[in-house]
Short mmCIF file of C-alpha atoms in Angstrom, two decimals:
data_model
loop_
_atom_site.label_atom_id
_atom_site.label_comp_id
_atom_site.label_asym_id
_atom_site.label_seq_id
_atom_site.Cartn_x
_atom_site.Cartn_y
_atom_site.Cartn_z
CA ALA A 1 -23.89 -96.67 32.98
CA THR A 2 -22.03 -98.56 35.67
CA VAL A 3 -22.78 -101.96 33.69
CA ILE A 4 -21.43 -100.40 30.57
CA GLU A 5 -18.31 -99.10 32.21
CA GLN A 6 -17.14 -102.18 33.91
CA ALA A 7 -17.92 -104.20 30.37
CA ALA A 8 -15.78 -101.77 28.48
CA LEU A 9 -13.16 -102.08 31.36
CA HIS A 10 -13.58 -105.78 31.15
CA ALA A 11 -13.24 -105.98 27.31
CA ALA A 12 -9.95 -103.65 27.62
CA VAL A 13 -8.47 -105.85 30.51
CA SER A 14 -9.11 -108.84 28.13
CA ARG A 15 -7.68 -107.21 25.02
CA PHE A 16 -4.35 -106.22 27.45
CA LYS A 17 -4.26 -109.62 28.86
CA ALA A 18 -4.44 -111.18 25.10
CA THR A 19 -1.51 -109.00 24.18
CA VAL A 20 0.80 -109.67 27.15
CA ASP A 21 0.10 -113.20 26.63
CA ALA A 22 1.54 -112.95 23.09
CA THR A 23 4.66 -111.80 24.13
CA LEU A 24 7.61 -113.62 24.56
CA ASP A 25 8.67 -111.71 27.54
CA ALA A 26 7.66 -112.90 31.31
CA VAL A 27 5.48 -109.99 32.51
CA PHE A 28 4.60 -110.48 36.58
CA MET A 29 2.11 -107.72 37.89
CA TYR A 30 2.01 -107.55 41.87
CA ASP A 31 0.79 -105.14 44.49
CA PRO A 32 3.12 -102.84 45.86
CA HIS A 33 2.19 -103.08 49.28
CA THR A 34 1.57 -106.76 49.82
CA LEU A 35 3.88 -107.70 47.21
CA HIS A 36 1.54 -110.38 46.02
CA LEU A 37 1.36 -111.49 42.37
CA THR A 38 -1.96 -110.55 40.79
CA TYR A 39 -1.10 -111.53 37.02
CA VAL A 40 1.55 -113.31 35.36
CA ASN A 41 1.32 -114.22 31.84
CA ARG A 42 2.24 -117.28 29.69
CA GLY A 43 5.94 -116.09 29.19
CA ALA A 44 6.27 -115.37 33.15
CA ALA A 45 4.76 -119.16 33.86
CA SER A 46 7.17 -120.68 31.45
CA LEU A 47 10.05 -118.48 32.90
CA ALA A 48 9.26 -119.86 36.62
CA GLY A 49 8.33 -123.15 35.31
CA SER A 50 5.04 -123.21 36.51
CA ASP A 51 1.43 -123.23 35.63
CA PRO A 52 -0.13 -119.57 36.27
CA THR A 53 -2.76 -120.70 38.50
CA GLU A 54 0.39 -122.46 40.56
CA LEU A 55 1.85 -118.66 40.85
CA ALA A 56 -1.52 -116.95 42.12
CA GLY A 57 -1.09 -115.98 45.68
CA LEU A 58 2.94 -116.09 45.73
CA ARG A 59 4.93 -113.13 46.65
CA VAL A 60 7.21 -111.63 43.96
CA LEU A 61 9.66 -112.24 46.59
CA ASP A 62 9.27 -115.87 46.43
CA LEU A 63 10.85 -115.95 42.84
CA GLN A 64 13.75 -113.72 43.90
CA PRO A 65 15.16 -115.41 46.89
CA ASP A 66 18.46 -113.43 46.49
CA LEU A 67 16.74 -110.33 47.49
CA ASP A 68 15.43 -109.64 51.09
CA GLU A 69 12.20 -107.72 51.57
CA ASP A 70 13.74 -104.42 52.89
CA SER A 71 15.88 -103.72 50.26
CA PHE A 72 13.43 -104.86 47.69
CA ARG A 73 11.13 -102.29 49.09
CA ARG A 74 13.71 -99.52 48.97
CA ARG A 75 14.15 -100.58 45.19
CA ILE A 76 10.66 -99.92 44.29
CA ARG A 77 10.00 -96.92 46.44
CA PRO A 78 11.12 -94.34 44.04
CA LEU A 79 8.74 -95.91 41.40
CA LEU A 80 5.79 -95.59 44.08
CA THR A 81 6.58 -91.92 44.70
CA GLY A 82 7.30 -91.02 41.18
CA GLU A 83 10.94 -89.89 41.43
CA VAL A 84 11.70 -92.47 38.61
CA ASP A 85 9.79 -93.82 36.01
CA SER A 86 11.29 -97.11 35.58
CA ALA A 87 14.13 -99.32 36.92
CA THR A 88 16.27 -101.96 35.22
CA SER A 89 18.24 -104.85 37.30
CA THR A 90 19.70 -108.12 36.75
CA GLY A 91 19.17 -110.89 39.15
CA THR A 92 18.23 -114.46 39.36
CA MET A 93 15.10 -116.26 39.31
CA VAL A 94 13.96 -119.41 41.23
CA ARG A 95 12.15 -122.38 39.19
CA ARG A 96 9.57 -124.52 40.41
CA ASP A 97 12.38 -127.42 40.25
CA GLY A 98 14.64 -125.25 42.70
CA SER A 99 16.93 -124.19 39.64
CA THR A 100 17.85 -120.72 39.26
CA VAL A 101 17.83 -118.60 35.94
CA PRO A 102 19.82 -115.58 35.35
CA VAL A 103 17.52 -112.45 34.50
CA SER A 104 17.45 -108.96 33.25
CA THR A 105 14.26 -107.07 34.92
CA PHE A 106 12.46 -103.85 33.73
CA THR A 107 10.26 -102.48 36.64
CA GLN A 108 7.20 -99.55 36.20
CA CYS A 109 4.69 -98.42 38.55
CA VAL A 110 1.24 -97.97 36.87
CA ARG A 111 -1.40 -95.70 38.45
CA LEU A 112 -4.98 -97.26 37.88
CA PRO A 113 -8.18 -94.91 37.40
CA ASP A 114 -9.26 -95.55 40.90
CA GLY A 115 -6.16 -94.26 42.76
CA SER A 116 -4.26 -97.64 43.46
CA SER A 117 -1.22 -98.61 41.66
CA THR A 118 0.29 -101.88 40.52
CA MET A 119 3.85 -102.70 39.87
CA ILE A 120 4.64 -104.44 36.17
CA LEU A 121 7.89 -106.43 36.19
CA THR A 122 9.18 -107.74 32.77
CA ALA A 123 11.82 -110.27 32.80
CA GLN A 124 14.29 -111.89 30.23
CA ASP A 125 16.10 -114.82 30.62
CA ILE A 126 19.42 -113.78 29.79
CA ALA A 127 21.32 -117.00 30.14
CA ASP A 128 22.33 -117.54 26.64
CA GLN A 129 23.63 -113.81 26.63
CA ILE A 130 25.82 -114.58 29.69
CA GLU A 131 27.06 -117.96 27.75
CA ALA A 132 27.69 -115.85 24.66
CA LYS A 133 29.71 -113.33 26.68
CA ALA A 134 31.60 -115.83 28.35
CA GLN A 135 32.37 -117.86 25.15
CA LEU A 136 33.48 -114.47 23.70
CA ALA A 137 35.81 -114.01 26.72
CA ARG A 138 37.51 -117.28 26.27
CA ILE A 139 37.96 -116.74 22.67
CA ALA A 140 39.36 -113.22 23.06
CA GLN A 141 41.90 -115.03 25.96
CA GLN A 142 42.85 -117.63 23.43
CA GLU A 143 43.41 -115.28 20.46
CA ARG A 144 45.34 -112.96 23.02
CA HIS A 145 47.32 -115.83 23.82
CA ARG A 146 47.88 -116.97 20.10
CA ALA A 147 48.78 -113.19 19.15
CA ALA A 148 51.43 -113.44 22.33
CA GLU A 149 52.91 -116.87 21.10
CA LEU A 150 52.88 -115.22 17.23
CA ALA A 151 54.61 -112.30 18.53
CA ALA A 152 57.40 -113.91 20.39
CA VAL A 153 58.10 -116.04 16.98
CA LEU A 154 58.04 -112.99 14.96
CA GLU A 155 60.34 -111.01 17.39
CA GLY A 156 62.72 -114.26 17.38
CA MET A 157 63.09 -114.48 13.50
CA ARG A 158 66.25 -113.31 12.30
CA ASP A 159 64.52 -112.33 8.82
CA ALA A 160 62.73 -109.10 8.90
CA VAL A 161 58.89 -109.49 8.77
CA LEU A 162 56.79 -106.82 7.74
CA VAL A 163 52.62 -106.61 7.05
CA VAL A 164 52.30 -103.60 4.81
CA ASP A 165 48.59 -102.43 3.71
CA ASP A 166 47.43 -101.54 0.07
CA GLU A 167 48.89 -97.82 0.83
CA GLY A 168 52.20 -98.50 1.73
CA THR A 169 51.85 -98.22 5.57
CA ILE A 170 53.72 -100.56 7.42
CA ARG A 171 50.94 -102.07 9.92
CA LEU A 172 53.40 -104.49 11.68
CA ALA A 173 57.33 -105.06 11.97
CA ASN A 174 59.19 -107.55 13.99
CA GLY A 175 62.61 -106.57 15.64
CA ALA A 176 64.72 -107.52 12.33
CA ALA A 177 62.66 -105.20 10.33
CA ARG A 178 62.95 -102.51 12.69
CA GLU A 179 66.61 -103.16 12.73
CA LEU A 180 66.97 -103.01 9.15
CA GLY A 181 64.84 -99.78 8.63
CA GLY A 182 65.12 -98.02 11.93
CA PRO A 183 63.00 -97.59 15.12
CA ALA A 184 60.40 -95.09 13.46
CA LEU A 185 59.67 -97.45 10.58
CA GLY A 186 56.54 -96.04 9.18
CA ASP A 187 55.98 -97.07 5.54
CA LEU A 188 57.99 -98.59 2.38
CA ASP A 189 59.25 -95.10 1.35
CA GLY A 190 60.76 -94.81 4.91
CA LEU A 191 62.22 -98.24 4.42
CA ALA A 192 63.34 -97.47 1.08
CA ARG A 193 65.38 -94.51 2.41
CA ALA A 194 66.94 -96.22 5.20
CA LEU A 195 68.03 -98.65 2.62
CA GLY A 196 69.46 -96.11 0.37
CA VAL A 197 67.32 -97.15 -2.65
CA SER A 198 64.22 -95.55 -4.45
CA THR A 199 60.77 -97.34 -3.84
CA ASP A 200 60.75 -98.40 -7.34
CA ASP A 201 63.80 -100.50 -6.68
CA LEU A 202 61.81 -102.58 -4.23
CA PRO A 203 59.21 -105.14 -5.53
CA HIS A 204 55.73 -103.71 -6.01
CA LEU A 205 53.23 -104.87 -3.26
CA ALA A 206 50.59 -106.39 -5.57
CA GLU A 207 53.13 -108.69 -7.09
CA ALA A 208 53.61 -112.09 -5.46
CA THR A 209 57.29 -112.31 -5.49
CA VAL A 210 59.45 -114.82 -3.76
CA GLY A 211 63.57 -114.35 -3.34
CA ARG A 212 64.09 -111.48 -5.71
CA SER A 213 67.42 -110.16 -5.00
CA VAL A 214 67.59 -106.49 -3.96
CA ALA A 215 71.20 -104.66 -4.20
CA LEU A 216 71.86 -102.07 -1.96
CA PRO A 217 74.45 -99.22 -2.46
CA ASP A 218 76.63 -100.18 0.59
CA GLY A 219 77.17 -103.88 -1.02
CA ARG A 220 74.50 -105.87 0.97
CA TRP A 221 71.96 -107.94 -0.81
CA LEU A 222 68.63 -109.05 0.29
CA ASP A 223 66.20 -111.49 -0.65
CA TRP A 224 62.61 -109.93 -1.01
CA SER A 225 59.27 -112.00 -0.81
CA ASN A 226 56.20 -110.70 -1.25
CA TYR A 227 52.70 -112.41 -0.12
CA PRO A 228 49.71 -110.61 -0.83
CA THR A 229 46.93 -111.66 1.30
CA SER A 230 43.48 -110.44 2.63
CA LEU A 231 43.72 -110.01 6.48
CA GLY A 232 40.27 -108.79 6.97
CA ASN A 233 40.90 -104.89 6.64
CA VAL A 234 37.83 -103.13 5.81
CA ASP A 235 37.57 -99.60 5.03
CA LEU A 236 34.72 -96.79 5.82
CA GLU A 237 33.25 -98.16 2.46
CA GLY A 238 33.10 -102.01 3.15
CA ASP A 239 35.78 -102.83 0.84
CA VAL A 240 38.03 -105.29 1.95
CA GLY A 241 42.01 -104.28 1.58
CA VAL A 242 44.68 -106.24 0.49
CA SER A 243 47.68 -106.40 2.92
CA THR A 244 50.96 -107.88 2.02
CA ILE A 245 53.16 -109.67 4.20
CA VAL A 246 56.93 -108.76 3.19
CA MET A 247 59.78 -111.21 4.33
CA ILE A 248 63.33 -109.84 3.72
CA ARG A 249 66.48 -111.78 4.41
CA ASP A 250 70.15 -110.46 4.55
CA VAL A 251 71.70 -112.75 2.12
CA THR A 252 75.14 -110.69 1.88
CA ARG A 253 77.37 -113.45 3.49
CA GLN A 254 75.94 -116.18 1.58
CA ARG A 255 76.48 -114.59 -1.90
CA GLU A 256 80.11 -113.47 -0.62
CA ALA A 257 80.83 -117.10 0.30
CA ASP A 258 79.40 -118.32 -3.05
CA ARG A 259 81.74 -115.51 -4.84
CA ALA A 260 84.58 -116.89 -2.82
CA GLY A 261 83.81 -120.82 -3.98
CA CYS A 262 83.45 -119.61 -7.69
CA ALA A 263 86.84 -117.63 -7.43
CA VAL A 264 88.78 -120.68 -5.71
CA VAL A 265 87.05 -123.14 -8.56
CA GLU A 266 88.16 -120.73 -11.17
CA GLY A 267 91.54 -120.88 -9.77
CA LEU A 268 92.31 -124.60 -9.95
CA PRO A 269 94.03 -126.46 -12.70
CA LEU A 270 91.44 -127.59 -15.47
CA ALA A 271 92.81 -131.28 -14.56
CA ARG A 272 91.74 -130.86 -10.80
CA ARG A 273 88.46 -129.51 -11.85
#
């Protein structure tokens, strides 16, 4: 019966090792009392840059030089006492060539039928994740810088600039636009009321319009230009909305100067024309 039980146990261990070796994660098993490694899979050997036989007999601390033994034992004590089921952490692991690799670790304590315990530490190389986060941070910083530059340029423009979504809501307005429509500028209806005209008197957002003149009741003239464009507005259903960039220029003085010039020309004798 003992032989049969040992044979069954050996078969189970073999299946376990075959399964663990097939995973890409690095799996280290170590004695919680001596901290010596008792088993490493292929992923662990690859992460450590060593052959599995070269790792045999090493202590788990030999692979994590940033940790001292006292702090490491305090970390695994709650696992041994059953206070927690697992623990995760991030750190570095040293390779055979002396280089280090950032890792994320997941540790569990497994209690065996004979009453003993073993620790299983699963580690993942997170160098790519760290680099990806750093790259995203750099991109975000560049985008914030570009956005600040764009905001400064827009604020410095004499023309009013608006970004309006397909429902007429104003998503962005520069200083000239706020001066034209008021500080509480919210949508095109509010802009039309501020200008003293009807929304129907303004060019439709869906139309690409360049330099259309809009006469206001107070005698001012505005050149109005629409530039429909997709700015990546995605609704809850996944449809990409169309935004419109609106540029408005007050051309009242220009038109008055033109009219004054025409009046002077009309008053000249025919020979002098």
